[in-house]
């Protein structure tokens, strides 16, 4: 099981074309903080119909878009 699966399910259920989540929101939804492994796991999001469009370290946000 993908450690970010709860986050991927949340994103799929959201249904919007694109939206941002803060690192804090991701931590709350996924039950774990975003870390370097997120860069590896983000490819699994495509199976849920979305992709990671942008990660802003300055704003501490991630932009998700429908794939």
CSV table of C-alpha atoms in Angstrom, one decimal:
chain,number,residue,atom,x,y,z
A,1,UNK,CA,0.0,0.0,0.0
A,2,UNK,CA,1.2,3.5,-0.9
A,3,UNK,CA,1.7,5.6,2.3
A,4,UNK,CA,0.0,8.5,0.7
A,5,UNK,CA,-3.1,6.6,-0.4
A,6,UNK,CA,-5.5,8.4,2.0
A,7,UNK,CA,-4.3,11.6,0.3
A,8,UNK,CA,-4.8,10.3,-3.2
A,9,UNK,CA,-8.3,9.1,-2.3
A,10,UNK,CA,-9.1,12.6,-0.9
A,11,UNK,CA,-7.9,14.3,-4.0
A,12,UNK,CA,-9.9,12.0,-6.3
A,13,UNK,CA,-13.1,12.6,-4.2
A,14,UNK,CA,-12.5,16.4,-4.4
A,15,UNK,CA,-13.2,16.3,-8.1
A,16,UNK,CA,-12.0,19.8,-8.9
A,17,UNK,CA,-10.0,20.5,-12.0
A,18,UNK,CA,-7.2,22.0,-9.9
A,19,UNK,CA,-6.6,23.0,-6.3
A,20,UNK,CA,-3.8,23.6,-3.8
A,21,UNK,CA,-3.2,22.0,-0.5
A,22,UNK,CA,-0.8,23.2,2.1
A,23,UNK,CA,1.8,20.9,3.6
A,24,UNK,CA,-0.1,21.1,6.9
A,25,UNK,CA,-3.4,20.0,5.2
A,26,UNK,CA,-1.5,17.1,3.5
A,27,UNK,CA,-0.2,16.1,6.9
A,28,UNK,CA,-3.7,16.1,8.3
A,29,UNK,CA,-5.3,14.2,5.4
A,30,UNK,CA,-2.5,11.6,4.9
A,31,UNK,CA,-1.7,11.2,8.6
A,32,UNK,CA,2.0,11.9,8.0
A,33,UNK,CA,4.1,14.9,7.0
A,34,UNK,CA,5.2,15.5,3.4
A,35,UNK,CA,8.8,14.5,3.0
A,36,UNK,CA,11.3,13.8,0.2
A,37,UNK,CA,9.7,10.4,-0.6
A,38,UNK,CA,6.6,12.4,-1.8
A,39,UNK,CA,8.6,13.0,-5.0
A,40,UNK,CA,8.7,9.3,-5.6
A,41,UNK,CA,5.1,8.5,-4.5
A,42,UNK,CA,3.5,11.3,-6.5
A,43,UNK,CA,3.6,9.2,-9.7
A,44,UNK,CA,1.0,6.9,-8.1
A,45,UNK,CA,-1.5,9.8,-8.1
A,46,UNK,CA,-2.0,9.3,-11.9
A,47,UNK,CA,-4.0,6.1,-11.2
A,48,UNK,CA,-6.5,8.4,-9.4
A,49,UNK,CA,-6.9,10.8,-12.4
A,50,UNK,CA,-4.7,13.6,-11.0
A,51,UNK,CA,-1.1,14.8,-11.1
A,52,UNK,CA,1.1,17.0,-9.0
A,53,UNK,CA,1.5,20.2,-11.1
A,54,UNK,CA,3.7,22.3,-8.8
A,55,UNK,CA,5.3,22.0,-5.4
A,56,UNK,CA,6.2,25.3,-3.7
A,57,UNK,CA,8.7,25.1,-1.0
A,58,UNK,CA,8.4,28.8,-0.3
A,59,UNK,CA,4.6,28.7,0.1
A,60,UNK,CA,4.6,25.2,1.5
A,61,UNK,CA,1.8,24.1,-1.0
A,62,UNK,CA,1.2,21.5,-3.6
A,63,UNK,CA,-0.9,22.2,-6.7
A,64,UNK,CA,-2.9,19.2,-8.0
A,65,UNK,CA,-4.5,19.1,-11.4
A,66,UNK,CA,-6.7,16.5,-13.3
A,67,UNK,CA,-4.4,14.4,-15.5
